[in-house]
Amino acid sequence: MSAETLARPAARRRGGDLAVWLGPLGIAAAVIIALITLAALFAPLIATHDPDIGSVVQRYQGPSAEHLLGTDQSGRDLFSRLLYGARTSLFGAAVVVLLAGGGGAVLALVAAWFGRNVDAFLGRVLDLLFAFPNLLLAILAVAVFGTGLAQVTIALAISYVPYTARVLRSVALRERRLAYVQAAELQGLSGLVVSLRHILPNIVPQILTGAAINFGYAMIDLAALSFLGLGVQPPTADWGLMVSQGKDSLLQGYPQQSMLAGTCIVVAVAAFSVIGERLGGRKAGGRA
Amino acid sequence: MLRFIIRRLGALAATLLISSFLIFAAMYAAPGSPESFLVQGRTVSPEVLASIRAQYGLDDPFLVRYGHWLGGVLTGDLGESLTTRQDVASLLASRIPTTLWLTAYAAVLIVVFGVVVGAIAGLRGGAFDTAVLLGSSVGFAIPTFFAAVLLMSVFSVTLGWFPVFGSGSGLADRMSHLTLPAVALALPAVAVVARITRTAVVEEREAEHVQIALARGVPWRIVARRHIVRNAMLPVTTIVGVNIAALVAGAAVVEHAFTLDGIGAMLINAVQQKDFAVVQAIALVLVAVFGVVNLVIDILYAVIDPRVQLGGESA
């Protein structure tokens, strides 16, 4: 751990040493993420079939030239559905990470700049959010606003804010106390300018690390909500939903759909957590 | 110590009070009126509708309804389910044992496998250590619902060792029904705990006091137990606690996957049917349990590490 942390800043400064810094595992992870992103972006071009249309006569087919990975319970092409499934999975997680990172950064900057009562009040509000387990907050949001990807994505983002805000606040607070920030304040620069121009750029590394680590969590949580029938709705292709829909087929002896979709999730999450570890220079399991 | 506990209990009570308000307000703000759900599409006269609204107190102001609900909660009356017309408290009581058994089983698995495997990996090193490191990286990335489906496919469908559905009755039967769900629920947490334990043990093993103890001729067994593992347990306690607390909500996913009759699965059903009386009751119970588990962790932490400042922190 310590060797990694020490080696990191130097390797990072020299952009050419990116490969060294990533290591073999990191390179593999980066390639996987690039491939999944490309698959999601160009799904309509790569897909061999319409993901939502199938014929029941062709259900539960094995892999063939026509259907590369076989078909599901409705005769839909699994390869095409996996490609389209990457879209909802990546997009949802990206929105969660963006909103949670942005919201957390704003709260952290406000708390660090004003300090005292504002800081204490925001701390209390965050404590209250901490009282709700992430998944519960998203489930409650569905109870109120109905099922759907948008609802669970926003609810999850809110439930992630306390984690990002707490980490970023401590970094921003450290920055706030530095002499150059005090000097800028004395020169009469407004809090907004100092926060955005001087403090924000210095907490960007922590924001990125948090985003990479949270991305894996967000993918798992969103997939779980779709698995529960609360997130992405059929017939839209989504990895979590595919694991759920494949469960009945699996009990009848056709495990392909669940296994393929589940494997996609595992590989994607593992890739993002490896990158998150590299960025943060620490082991999995820590939450930013 | 006592003051610390009392203060934390007070904070927990305040959090629960505000949470109950938020939960109730959210359900209140939800679109769709409860009485239209109660009549379920039948055409009823305005008089009947008015009597239903009066029966459920739907015309009262918001704060009156909240006060009424909160008063009921404090006396153990959680209201009546909108779909089944049954008493929510007794519905919950019949479902809680399954969830309790499931989470307790998973918690035991997390402590036993996570901590023990992680500690052995950290103490021994070598091939076992590498295997644990690799295994934890993969295990960490497997979502509980996929673990559930995987286990079901291998051990229920292919091998037929465990039942696929239901939660069983009696101790042995229950254990057999809950084994796969508990393993699925515990898996990601076991991976994280094993990893953290291993790191903590390795760091402690390299510490000066350990080297000195060994140099003085203290037997390895005693150094390992008293000096390494004991000190390494501090970060482990936190991570075990956090993961056990997270089981509270994670159980819903596993219960749904294995169609167990726990309160998590009940919550999901209630959400889909917009049975708000049930949703708000379960949500409050889960927040309360979550808070209590977190409180217990903090107290345990203070017991294990006397250096922890009991007065200072509030979070």
Coordinates of C-alpha atoms in Angstrom, one line a residue:
Chain A
M1 CA 0.0 0.0 0.0
S2 CA 2.7 2.5 1.0
A3 CA 4.9 1.7 -1.9
E4 CA 2.0 2.3 -4.2
T5 CA 1.1 5.6 -2.6
L6 CA 4.7 6.8 -2.8
A7 CA 5.2 5.8 -6.4
R8 CA 2.0 7.3 -7.6
P9 CA 2.5 11.1 -7.8
A10 CA 5.8 10.8 -9.6
A11 CA 4.5 8.3 -12.2
R12 CA 1.5 10.5 -12.7
R13 CA 3.4 13.6 -13.5
R14 CA 5.1 11.8 -16.4
G15 CA 2.1 11.1 -18.6
G16 CA 4.1 8.4 -20.6
D17 CA 4.4 6.2 -17.5
L18 CA 0.6 5.7 -17.4
A19 CA 1.0 2.1 -18.3
V20 CA 3.6 1.6 -15.5
W21 CA 1.3 3.2 -13.0
L22 CA -1.7 1.1 -14.1
G23 CA 0.2 -2.2 -14.0
P24 CA -1.0 -5.2 -16.0
L25 CA -4.2 -5.5 -14.0
G26 CA -4.9 -1.8 -14.4
I27 CA -4.4 -2.0 -18.1
A28 CA -6.7 -4.9 -18.4
A29 CA -9.3 -3.0 -16.4
A30 CA -8.9 0.1 -18.6
V31 CA -9.3 -1.9 -21.7
I32 CA -12.4 -3.6 -20.4
I33 CA -14.0 -0.3 -19.5
A34 CA -13.1 1.1 -22.9
L35 CA -14.7 -1.9 -24.6
I36 CA -17.9 -1.7 -22.5
T37 CA -18.2 2.0 -23.2
L38 CA -17.8 1.4 -26.9
A39 CA -20.3 -1.4 -26.8
A40 CA -22.8 0.9 -25.1
L41 CA -22.2 3.8 -27.5
F42 CA -22.3 1.8 -30.7
A43 CA -24.8 -0.8 -29.6
P44 CA -27.2 -0.1 -32.6
L45 CA -24.3 -0.6 -35.0
I46 CA -22.9 -3.8 -33.4
A47 CA -26.1 -5.5 -32.5
T48 CA -27.1 -8.3 -34.8
H49 CA -30.8 -8.2 -33.9
D50 CA -33.4 -5.8 -32.4
P51 CA -32.9 -6.4 -28.7
D52 CA -36.7 -6.2 -27.8
I53 CA -38.1 -8.3 -30.6
G54 CA -37.9 -12.1 -30.7
S55 CA -40.0 -15.0 -31.7
V56 CA -41.2 -17.6 -29.2
V57 CA -40.4 -20.4 -31.6
Q58 CA -36.8 -19.5 -31.3
R59 CA -36.7 -19.5 -27.5
Y60 CA -33.8 -20.9 -25.5
Q61 CA -31.5 -21.5 -28.5
G62 CA -27.9 -22.2 -27.9
P63 CA -25.1 -20.1 -29.5
S64 CA -25.1 -20.2 -33.3
A65 CA -24.0 -18.2 -36.2
E66 CA -27.4 -16.5 -36.3
H67 CA -27.5 -15.9 -32.5
L68 CA -24.0 -15.5 -31.2
L69 CA -24.9 -16.2 -27.6
G70 CA -28.2 -17.9 -28.1
T71 CA -31.7 -16.6 -27.3
D72 CA -33.8 -15.9 -24.1
Q73 CA -37.3 -17.1 -23.0
S74 CA -38.9 -14.9 -25.7
G75 CA -36.5 -15.8 -28.5
R76 CA -34.7 -12.5 -28.3
D77 CA -31.0 -12.4 -29.2
L78 CA -28.9 -12.4 -26.0
F79 CA -25.8 -10.8 -27.6
S80 CA -27.8 -7.8 -28.8
R81 CA -29.6 -7.5 -25.4
L82 CA -26.3 -7.6 -23.6
L83 CA -25.0 -4.7 -25.8
Y84 CA -28.0 -2.6 -25.2
G85 CA -28.0 -3.6 -21.5
A86 CA -24.6 -1.9 -21.2
R87 CA -26.3 1.4 -22.0
T88 CA -28.7 1.5 -19.1
S89 CA -26.1 0.0 -16.7
L90 CA -23.4 2.5 -17.6
F91 CA -25.6 5.5 -18.1
G92 CA -27.4 5.1 -14.8
A93 CA -24.2 4.6 -12.8
A94 CA -22.6 7.6 -14.6
V95 CA -25.5 9.9 -13.6
V96 CA -25.4 8.7 -10.0
V97 CA -21.6 9.3 -9.8
L98 CA -21.9 12.8 -11.4
L99 CA -24.8 13.9 -9.3
A100 CA -23.3 12.5 -6.1
G101 CA -19.8 13.9 -6.8
G102 CA -21.2 17.3 -7.8
G103 CA -23.6 17.5 -4.9
G104 CA -20.9 16.3 -2.5
A105 CA -18.4 18.9 -3.8
V106 CA -20.8 21.8 -3.5
L107 CA -21.8 20.8 0.0
A108 CA -18.1 20.3 0.9
L109 CA -17.1 23.7 -0.5
V110 CA -20.0 25.5 1.2
A111 CA -19.3 23.8 4.6
A112 CA -15.5 24.5 4.3
W113 CA -15.9 28.1 3.3
F114 CA -18.5 29.2 5.9
G115 CA -17.5 26.9 8.7
R116 CA -19.1 27.2 12.1
N117 CA -22.9 27.1 12.0
V118 CA -23.2 26.3 8.3
D119 CA -20.8 23.4 8.6
A120 CA -22.5 22.1 11.7
F121 CA -25.9 22.3 10.1
L122 CA -24.8 20.6 7.0
G123 CA -23.2 17.9 9.1
R124 CA -26.5 17.3 10.9
V125 CA -28.4 17.0 7.6
L126 CA -25.8 14.5 6.3
D127 CA -26.1 12.5 9.6
L128 CA -29.8 12.2 8.9
L129 CA -29.1 10.9 5.4
F130 CA -26.6 8.4 6.9
A131 CA -29.5 7.0 9.0
F132 CA -31.1 5.5 5.8
P133 CA -29.4 2.5 4.2
N134 CA -28.7 3.4 0.5
L135 CA -31.0 0.8 -0.9
L136 CA -33.8 1.7 1.4
L137 CA -33.8 5.3 0.3
A138 CA -34.0 4.2 -3.4
I139 CA -36.9 1.8 -2.5
L140 CA -38.8 4.6 -0.7
A141 CA -38.3 6.9 -3.7
V142 CA -39.9 4.2 -5.9
A143 CA -42.8 4.0 -3.5
V144 CA -43.4 7.7 -3.8
F145 CA -42.5 8.4 -7.5
G146 CA -43.1 5.0 -9.1
T147 CA -40.8 2.6 -10.8
G148 CA -38.2 3.6 -13.4
L149 CA -34.5 4.2 -14.0
A150 CA -34.8 8.0 -13.5
Q151 CA -36.4 7.6 -10.1
V152 CA -33.9 5.1 -8.7
T153 CA -30.9 6.9 -10.2
I154 CA -31.8 10.2 -8.5
A155 CA -32.6 8.5 -5.2
L156 CA -29.3 6.6 -5.3
A157 CA -27.4 9.8 -6.1
I158 CA -28.9 11.4 -3.1
S159 CA -28.0 8.5 -0.9
Y160 CA -24.4 8.6 -2.1
V161 CA -24.0 12.4 -1.4
P162 CA -23.3 12.0 2.3
Y163 CA -20.3 9.7 1.6
T164 CA -18.7 12.0 -1.0
A165 CA -19.5 15.2 0.9
R166 CA -17.9 13.9 4.1
V167 CA -14.7 12.9 2.4
L168 CA -14.5 16.1 0.3
R169 CA -15.3 18.3 3.2
S170 CA -12.3 17.2 5.2
V171 CA -10.0 17.8 2.1
A172 CA -11.6 21.2 1.4
L173 CA -11.3 22.2 5.0
R174 CA -7.6 21.4 5.0
E175 CA -7.2 23.5 1.9
R176 CA -9.3 26.3 3.3
R177 CA -6.8 26.7 6.2
L178 CA -3.8 27.1 4.0
A179 CA -2.1 30.4 3.8
Y180 CA -2.7 31.1 0.1
V181 CA -6.5 30.8 0.6
Q182 CA -6.4 33.1 3.6
A183 CA -4.3 35.6 1.5
A184 CA -6.8 35.4 -1.4
E185 CA -9.6 36.1 1.1
L186 CA -7.7 39.0 2.6
Q187 CA -7.2 40.5 -0.9
G188 CA -11.0 40.7 -1.0
L189 CA -11.8 37.9 -3.4
S190 CA -15.3 36.6 -2.9
G191 CA -15.9 33.2 -1.3
L192 CA -17.4 31.9 -4.6
V193 CA -14.2 32.8 -6.6
V194 CA -11.8 31.4 -4.1
S195 CA -13.8 28.2 -3.7
L196 CA -14.2 27.6 -7.4
R197 CA -10.8 28.8 -8.6
H198 CA -8.5 27.8 -5.9
I199 CA -10.1 25.2 -3.6
L200 CA -12.0 23.1 -6.2
P201 CA -9.0 22.4 -8.4
N202 CA -7.2 21.0 -5.4
I203 CA -9.9 18.6 -4.4
V204 CA -10.4 17.3 -7.9
P205 CA -8.2 14.2 -7.4
Q206 CA -10.4 13.2 -4.4
I207 CA -13.5 13.8 -6.5
L208 CA -12.2 11.5 -9.3
T209 CA -11.2 8.8 -6.9
G210 CA -14.6 8.8 -5.2
A211 CA -16.3 8.7 -8.6
A212 CA -14.3 5.7 -9.7
I213 CA -15.0 3.8 -6.5
N214 CA -18.6 4.8 -6.4
F215 CA -19.2 3.8 -10.0
G216 CA -18.9 0.1 -9.1
Y217 CA -21.2 0.5 -6.1
A218 CA -23.7 2.4 -8.2
M219 CA -23.7 -0.3 -10.9
I220 CA -24.4 -3.0 -8.3
D221 CA -27.1 -1.0 -6.6
L222 CA -28.9 0.0 -9.8
A223 CA -28.8 -3.5 -11.1
A224 CA -30.1 -4.8 -7.8
L225 CA -33.0 -2.3 -8.0
S226 CA -33.8 -3.5 -11.6
F227 CA -33.5 -7.1 -10.3
L228 CA -36.2 -6.2 -7.7
G229 CA -38.4 -4.9 -10.5
L230 CA -38.2 -1.3 -9.3
G231 CA -35.7 0.2 -11.7
V232 CA -35.4 -0.4 -15.5
Q233 CA -38.7 -1.9 -16.7
P234 CA -39.2 -4.7 -19.3
P235 CA -38.8 -5.0 -22.3
T236 CA -35.8 -2.6 -22.0
A237 CA -32.6 -4.6 -21.9
D238 CA -30.6 -4.1 -18.6
W239 CA -28.1 -6.5 -17.0
G240 CA -29.8 -6.5 -13.6
L241 CA -33.2 -7.1 -15.2
M242 CA -31.7 -9.8 -17.4
V243 CA -30.4 -11.7 -14.3
S244 CA -33.9 -11.5 -12.8
Q245 CA -35.7 -12.6 -16.0
G246 CA -33.2 -15.4 -16.5
K247 CA -34.0 -16.8 -13.1
D248 CA -37.1 -18.6 -14.2
S249 CA -35.4 -20.0 -17.3
L250 CA -32.5 -21.1 -15.0
L251 CA -34.8 -23.2 -12.9
Q252 CA -36.0 -24.8 -16.1
G253 CA -32.4 -25.6 -17.0
Y254 CA -31.4 -22.6 -19.3
P255 CA -29.0 -20.6 -17.2
Q256 CA -27.4 -18.7 -20.1
Q257 CA -29.2 -15.3 -19.7
S258 CA -28.6 -14.9 -16.0
M259 CA -25.1 -16.1 -16.2
L260 CA -24.1 -13.9 -19.1
A261 CA -25.7 -10.7 -17.7
G262 CA -24.3 -11.4 -14.2
T263 CA -20.9 -12.0 -15.6
C264 CA -21.0 -8.6 -17.4
I265 CA -21.9 -6.9 -14.2
V266 CA -19.1 -8.7 -12.2
V267 CA -16.4 -7.9 -14.9
A268 CA -17.5 -4.2 -15.2
V269 CA -17.6 -3.7 -11.5
A270 CA -14.3 -5.4 -10.9
A271 CA -12.7 -3.2 -13.7
F272 CA -14.0 0.0 -12.2
S273 CA -12.9 -1.0 -8.7
V274 CA -9.4 -1.7 -9.9
I275 CA -9.2 1.7 -11.5
G276 CA -10.6 3.3 -8.3
E277 CA -7.9 1.5 -6.3
R278 CA -5.2 2.8 -8.6
L279 CA -6.6 6.4 -8.4
G280 CA -6.9 6.2 -4.6
G281 CA -3.8 4.2 -4.1
R282 CA -5.6 1.9 -1.7
K283 CA -7.3 -1.5 -1.5
A284 CA -10.9 -2.3 -2.3
G285 CA -13.6 -1.9 0.3
G286 CA -12.8 1.6 1.3
R287 CA -15.6 4.0 0.4
A288 CA -15.0 7.5 -0.7
Chain B
M1 CA -19.1 5.4 29.2
L2 CA -22.7 5.5 30.5
R3 CA -23.0 9.2 29.6
F4 CA -21.7 8.4 26.1
I5 CA -24.3 5.7 25.6
I6 CA -27.1 7.9 26.9
R7 CA -26.1 10.7 24.7
R8 CA -25.9 8.4 21.6
L9 CA -29.3 7.0 22.5
G10 CA -30.7 10.5 22.7
A11 CA -29.2 11.3 19.3
L12 CA -30.7 8.0 17.9
A13 CA -34.1 8.9 19.2
A14 CA -33.9 12.3 17.6
T15 CA -32.8 10.8 14.3
L16 CA -35.7 8.3 14.4
L17 CA -38.2 11.1 15.2
I18 CA -37.1 13.2 12.2
S19 CA -36.8 10.0 10.0
S20 CA -40.4 9.1 10.9
F21 CA -41.5 12.6 9.9
L22 CA -39.6 12.4 6.6
I23 CA -41.0 8.9 5.8
F24 CA -44.5 9.9 6.6
A25 CA -44.3 13.2 4.6
A26 CA -42.9 11.3 1.6
M27 CA -45.8 8.8 1.7
Y28 CA -48.2 11.7 2.1
A29 CA -46.8 13.6 -0.8
A30 CA -46.9 10.5 -3.1
P31 CA -49.3 10.9 -6.0
G32 CA -52.5 8.8 -6.0
S33 CA -55.1 8.8 -3.2
P34 CA -55.3 5.9 -0.8
E35 CA -59.1 5.7 -1.0
S36 CA -59.1 5.2 -4.7
F37 CA -56.9 2.2 -4.0
L38 CA -59.2 1.0 -1.3
V39 CA -62.3 0.9 -3.6
Q40 CA -60.1 -0.7 -6.3
G41 CA -61.8 0.6 -9.4
R42 CA -65.3 -0.1 -8.2
T43 CA -67.7 2.8 -8.7
V44 CA -68.9 4.0 -5.3
S45 CA -71.1 6.8 -4.3
P46 CA -69.6 10.0 -2.9
E47 CA -71.1 9.1 0.5
V48 CA -69.3 5.8 0.7
L49 CA -66.1 7.5 -0.4
A50 CA -66.6 10.2 2.3
S51 CA -67.1 7.5 5.0
I52 CA -63.9 5.7 3.9
R53 CA -62.0 9.0 4.1
A54 CA -63.4 9.5 7.5
Q55 CA -62.7 6.0 8.6
Y56 CA -59.0 6.3 7.7
G57 CA -58.8 9.9 8.8
L58 CA -57.8 11.1 5.3
D59 CA -59.5 14.5 5.7
D60 CA -57.5 15.5 8.7
P61 CA -54.7 18.0 8.3
F62 CA -51.2 16.6 7.7
L63 CA -49.8 17.2 11.1
V64 CA -52.8 15.6 12.8
R65 CA -52.4 12.5 10.7
Y66 CA -48.7 12.4 11.4
G67 CA -49.3 12.8 15.1
H68 CA -52.0 10.1 15.0
W69 CA -49.6 7.7 13.2
L70 CA -46.7 8.5 15.5
G71 CA -48.8 8.0 18.6
G72 CA -49.9 4.6 17.2
V73 CA -46.2 3.7 16.4
L74 CA -45.2 4.5 20.0
T75 CA -47.9 2.2 21.4
G76 CA -47.2 -0.6 18.9
D77 CA -50.0 0.1 16.6
L78 CA -48.7 0.4 13.0
G79 CA -52.0 0.8 11.3
E80 CA -53.8 -1.5 8.9
S81 CA -52.5 -2.8 5.5
L82 CA -54.4 -1.1 2.6
T83 CA -54.3 -4.3 0.5
T84 CA -55.0 -7.1 3.0
R85 CA -56.7 -5.1 5.7
Q86 CA -54.6 -6.9 8.2
D87 CA -52.9 -5.4 11.2
V88 CA -49.4 -4.2 10.1
A89 CA -47.8 -4.9 13.4
S90 CA -48.9 -8.6 13.4
L91 CA -48.0 -8.9 9.7
L92 CA -44.5 -7.7 10.6
A93 CA -44.2 -9.9 13.6
S94 CA -44.9 -13.0 11.5
R95 CA -42.3 -11.9 8.9
I96 CA -39.5 -10.7 11.2
P97 CA -38.1 -14.1 12.3
T98 CA -37.1 -15.0 8.7
T99 CA -35.2 -11.8 8.2
L100 CA -33.7 -12.0 11.7
W101 CA -32.5 -15.6 11.1
L102 CA -31.2 -14.7 7.6
T103 CA -29.2 -11.6 8.7
A104 CA -27.9 -13.3 11.9
Y105 CA -26.7 -16.3 9.8
A106 CA -25.1 -13.9 7.3
A107 CA -23.5 -11.9 10.1
V108 CA -21.9 -15.1 11.6
L109 CA -20.6 -16.0 8.1
I110 CA -19.1 -12.6 7.7
V111 CA -17.3 -12.7 11.1
V112 CA -16.2 -16.3 10.9
F113 CA -15.1 -16.4 7.2
G114 CA -14.1 -12.8 6.7
V115 CA -12.1 -12.3 9.9
V116 CA -10.6 -15.8 10.2
V117 CA -9.7 -16.2 6.5
G118 CA -8.3 -12.6 6.4
A119 CA -6.3 -13.1 9.6
I120 CA -4.8 -16.5 8.4
A121 CA -3.9 -14.9 5.1
G122 CA -2.2 -12.0 6.8
L123 CA -0.3 -14.3 9.3
R124 CA 0.7 -17.0 6.9
G125 CA 1.3 -15.2 3.6
G126 CA 2.3 -17.3 0.6
A127 CA 0.0 -19.0 -1.7
F128 CA -3.0 -18.9 0.6
D129 CA -2.6 -15.1 0.9
T130 CA -2.5 -14.7 -2.9
A131 CA -5.6 -16.9 -3.2
V132 CA -7.5 -14.8 -0.6
L133 CA -6.4 -11.6 -2.3
L134 CA -7.7 -12.8 -5.7
G135 CA -10.8 -14.3 -4.2
S136 CA -11.7 -11.2 -2.4
S137 CA -11.3 -9.0 -5.5
V138 CA -13.8 -11.2 -7.4
G139 CA -16.2 -11.8 -4.5
F140 CA -16.3 -8.0 -3.9
A141 CA -17.6 -7.5 -7.5
I142 CA -20.4 -10.1 -7.3
P143 CA -23.7 -8.5 -6.5
T144 CA -25.8 -10.3 -3.9
F145 CA -28.6 -11.0 -6.3
F146 CA -26.3 -12.6 -8.9
A147 CA -24.6 -14.6 -6.1
A148 CA -28.1 -15.8 -5.2
V149 CA -28.9 -16.8 -8.7
L150 CA -25.5 -18.5 -9.1
L151 CA -25.8 -20.5 -5.9
M152 CA -29.4 -21.5 -6.8
S153 CA -28.2 -22.7 -10.2
V154 CA -25.4 -24.8 -8.8
F155 CA -26.6 -26.1 -5.5
S156 CA -30.3 -26.3 -6.0
V157 CA -30.9 -26.9 -9.6
T158 CA -27.9 -28.9 -10.6
L159 CA -26.8 -30.6 -7.4
G160 CA -30.2 -30.5 -5.6
W161 CA -28.5 -30.1 -2.2
F162 CA -30.6 -27.2 -1.0
P163 CA -34.3 -26.2 -1.5
V164 CA -34.9 -23.4 -4.0
F165 CA -37.7 -21.5 -2.3
G166 CA -39.2 -20.9 1.1
S167 CA -37.8 -20.3 4.5
G168 CA -38.6 -23.6 6.3
S169 CA -39.7 -24.4 9.8
G170 CA -37.8 -25.8 12.8
L171 CA -34.1 -25.3 13.3
A172 CA -32.6 -27.8 10.9
D173 CA -35.1 -27.2 8.1
R174 CA -34.6 -23.5 8.5
M175 CA -30.9 -23.7 8.4
S176 CA -31.1 -25.8 5.2
H177 CA -33.5 -23.3 3.6
L178 CA -31.5 -20.2 4.7
T179 CA -28.0 -21.5 3.9
L180 CA -27.8 -20.4 0.3
P181 CA -29.6 -17.0 1.0
A182 CA -27.2 -16.3 3.9
V183 CA -24.1 -17.2 1.8
A184 CA -25.3 -14.9 -1.1
L185 CA -26.0 -12.1 1.4
A186 CA -22.7 -12.5 3.2
L187 CA -20.5 -13.0 0.1
P188 CA -19.5 -9.4 -0.8
A189 CA -19.1 -8.5 2.8
V190 CA -16.9 -11.6 3.5
A191 CA -14.7 -10.4 0.6
V192 CA -14.3 -6.9 1.9
V193 CA -13.8 -8.0 5.5
A194 CA -11.2 -10.6 4.6
R195 CA -9.3 -8.0 2.6
I196 CA -9.3 -5.4 5.3
T197 CA -8.4 -7.9 8.0
R198 CA -5.5 -9.2 5.9
T199 CA -4.2 -5.7 5.4
A200 CA -4.5 -4.8 9.1
V201 CA -2.8 -8.0 10.1
V202 CA 0.1 -7.5 7.7
E203 CA 0.6 -3.9 8.8
E204 CA 0.5 -5.0 12.4
R205 CA 2.9 -7.9 11.8
E206 CA 5.5 -5.4 10.5
A207 CA 5.1 -3.1 13.5
E208 CA 8.1 -2.5 15.7
H209 CA 6.4 -3.8 18.9
V210 CA 5.9 -7.2 17.2
Q211 CA 9.5 -7.4 15.9
I212 CA 10.7 -6.6 19.4
A213 CA 8.4 -9.2 21.0
L214 CA 9.7 -11.8 18.6
A215 CA 13.3 -10.7 19.2
R216 CA 12.8 -11.1 22.9
G217 CA 11.9 -14.7 22.3
V218 CA 8.1 -14.5 22.9
P219 CA 6.6 -17.5 21.0
W220 CA 5.1 -16.8 17.6
R221 CA 1.7 -18.2 18.7
I222 CA 1.4 -15.7 21.6
V223 CA 2.7 -12.8 19.5
A224 CA 0.2 -13.6 16.8
R225 CA -2.7 -13.9 19.1
R226 CA -2.0 -11.1 21.6
H227 CA 0.0 -8.6 19.7
I228 CA -0.9 -8.9 16.0
V229 CA -4.5 -10.1 15.8
R230 CA -5.7 -8.1 18.8
N231 CA -4.4 -4.8 17.5
A232 CA -5.5 -5.5 14.0
M233 CA -9.1 -6.0 15.3
L234 CA -9.7 -2.2 15.5
P235 CA -10.2 -1.4 11.9
V236 CA -11.8 -4.8 11.4
T237 CA -14.5 -4.1 14.0
T238 CA -15.5 -1.0 12.1
I239 CA -15.7 -2.7 8.7
V240 CA -17.5 -5.7 10.1
G241 CA -20.0 -3.4 11.8
V242 CA -20.6 -1.4 8.7
N243 CA -21.2 -4.5 6.6
I244 CA -23.5 -6.1 9.2
A245 CA -25.5 -2.9 9.3
A246 CA -25.8 -2.9 5.5
L247 CA -27.4 -6.4 5.7
V248 CA -30.5 -4.7 7.0
A249 CA -31.3 -3.4 3.5
G250 CA -29.4 -6.0 1.5
A251 CA -31.7 -8.7 2.9
A252 CA -34.5 -7.4 0.8
V253 CA -32.7 -8.3 -2.4
V254 CA -31.9 -11.9 -1.2
E255 CA -35.3 -12.5 0.2
H256 CA -36.8 -11.4 -3.1
A257 CA -34.4 -13.7 -5.1
F258 CA -35.2 -16.8 -2.9
T259 CA -38.8 -15.8 -2.3
L260 CA -38.4 -15.9 1.4
D261 CA -41.2 -14.4 3.6
G262 CA -39.1 -11.8 5.4
I263 CA -39.8 -8.1 5.9
G264 CA -37.5 -7.1 3.0
A265 CA -39.5 -9.0 0.4
M266 CA -42.7 -7.7 2.1
L267 CA -41.3 -4.1 1.6
I268 CA -40.7 -4.7 -2.1
N269 CA -44.3 -6.1 -2.5
A270 CA -45.8 -3.2 -0.6
V271 CA -43.9 -0.7 -2.7
Q272 CA -45.1 -2.3 -5.9
Q273 CA -48.7 -2.4 -4.6
K274 CA -48.4 1.2 -3.1
D275 CA -49.4 -0.2 0.3
F276 CA -48.1 2.9 2.1
A277 CA -49.1 1.8 5.6
V278 CA -46.8 -1.2 5.3
V279 CA -44.0 0.7 3.5
Q280 CA -43.7 3.4 6.1
A281 CA -43.8 0.8 9.0
I282 CA -41.1 -1.3 7.5
A283 CA -39.0 1.7 6.5
L284 CA -39.1 3.0 10.1
V285 CA -38.2 -0.5 11.5
L286 CA -35.3 -0.7 9.1
V287 CA -34.0 2.7 10.0
A288 CA -34.3 1.9 13.7
V289 CA -32.5 -1.4 13.4
F290 CA -29.8 0.3 11.2
G291 CA -29.4 3.0 13.9
V292 CA -29.2 0.5 16.8
V293 CA -26.6 -1.7 15.0
N294 CA -24.5 1.4 14.3
L295 CA -24.8 2.4 17.9
V296 CA -23.7 -1.0 19.1
I297 CA -20.7 -0.9 16.8
D298 CA -19.7 2.5 18.3
I299 CA -20.0 1.2 21.8
L300 CA -18.1 -1.9 21.0
Y301 CA -15.4 0.2 19.4
A302 CA -15.0 2.2 22.6
V303 CA -14.9 -1.0 24.6
I304 CA -12.1 -2.5 22.4
D305 CA -10.1 0.7 22.1
P306 CA -10.1 2.7 25.4
R307 CA -8.3 5.5 23.5
V308 CA -11.4 6.4 21.6
Q309 CA -12.6 9.8 22.8
L310 CA -16.1 9.3 24.1
G311 CA -16.8 13.0 24.6
G312 CA -15.5 14.6 21.5
E313 CA -17.1 13.2 18.4
S314 CA -20.7 13.3 17.5
A315 CA -20.8 11.4 14.3

